Coordinates of C-alpha atoms in Angstrom, one line a residue:
M1 CA 9.2 -17.8 4.1
N2 CA 6.2 -19.8 3.1
A3 CA 5.9 -23.4 1.8
I4 CA 3.4 -24.7 -0.7
K5 CA 2.8 -28.1 -2.3
L6 CA 3.9 -28.6 -5.9
A7 CA 0.3 -29.3 -7.1
D8 CA -0.9 -26.1 -5.4
A9 CA 2.1 -24.1 -6.9
K10 CA 1.1 -25.3 -10.4
T11 CA -2.5 -24.1 -9.8
H12 CA -1.5 -20.7 -8.3
L13 CA 1.7 -19.8 -10.2
S14 CA 0.6 -16.3 -11.2
E15 CA -0.4 -15.5 -7.6
L16 CA 2.9 -16.9 -6.3
V17 CA 4.9 -14.8 -8.8
D18 CA 3.1 -11.7 -7.6
R19 CA 4.0 -12.5 -4.0
V20 CA 7.6 -13.1 -4.9
E21 CA 7.7 -9.8 -6.7
A22 CA 6.4 -8.2 -3.6
G23 CA 9.3 -9.6 -1.6
D24 CA 8.2 -13.1 -0.4
S25 CA 10.3 -16.2 -0.8
I26 CA 8.3 -19.4 -1.3
D27 CA 9.5 -23.0 -0.9
I28 CA 7.8 -25.6 -3.1
T29 CA 7.5 -29.0 -1.5
R30 CA 7.0 -32.5 -2.9
R31 CA 5.8 -35.1 -0.5
G32 CA 6.4 -32.7 2.4
K33 CA 10.1 -32.1 1.5
P34 CA 11.3 -28.8 0.0
V35 CA 12.5 -29.2 -3.6
A36 CA 12.6 -25.7 -4.9
R37 CA 12.5 -22.0 -3.9
L38 CA 10.9 -19.1 -5.6
T39 CA 12.7 -15.8 -5.0
A40 CA 12.8 -12.5 -6.9
V41 CA 15.5 -11.9 -9.4
A42 CA 17.9 -9.2 -8.4
R43 CA 17.4 -6.4 -10.9
P44 CA 20.5 -4.5 -12.0
R45 CA 20.7 -1.0 -10.8
K46 CA 20.6 1.8 -13.3
P47 CA 23.7 3.9 -13.4
I48 CA 23.3 7.5 -12.1
D49 CA 23.7 10.2 -14.7
A50 CA 25.9 12.7 -12.8
A51 CA 25.1 15.6 -15.2
Q52 CA 21.4 15.1 -14.6
L53 CA 21.9 14.9 -10.9
Q54 CA 23.9 18.1 -10.9
S55 CA 21.3 19.9 -12.9
L56 CA 18.6 18.8 -10.5
T57 CA 20.4 19.9 -7.4
A58 CA 21.4 23.2 -9.0
S59 CA 17.8 24.0 -9.6
M60 CA 16.8 23.4 -6.0
P61 CA 16.7 26.5 -3.7
L62 CA 19.4 26.7 -1.0
Q63 CA 18.2 26.0 2.5
T64 CA 18.7 28.9 4.8
Q65 CA 18.1 26.9 7.9
A66 CA 20.2 24.0 9.3
A67 CA 18.5 20.6 9.0
A68 CA 18.3 20.1 12.7
D69 CA 16.5 23.5 13.2
L70 CA 14.1 22.7 10.3
V71 CA 13.2 19.3 11.8
R72 CA 12.8 20.9 15.3
S73 CA 10.5 23.6 13.9
M74 CA 8.4 21.1 12.0
R75 CA 8.1 18.9 15.1
D76 CA 7.2 21.9 17.3
S77 CA 4.6 23.2 14.8
D78 CA 2.8 19.8 14.9
R79 CA 2.5 20.0 18.7
S80 CA 0.6 23.3 18.6

């Protein structure tokens, strides 16, 4: 978490909002004491459309190989 003076926050508000959107949390201070905190707003999650998910998974080819075997073969092919 970063701290910034109120006067600097006023000057650089757009930059601070960009940083907060990227995941930072910023304390704003007045006379050296924290008075406010900028944090990102929690965005509501979109509901999953079950029918769309089913159609997507139905269109995917079936895997003939177990996941562990696939990962092992990928790892081994990178070592060659």
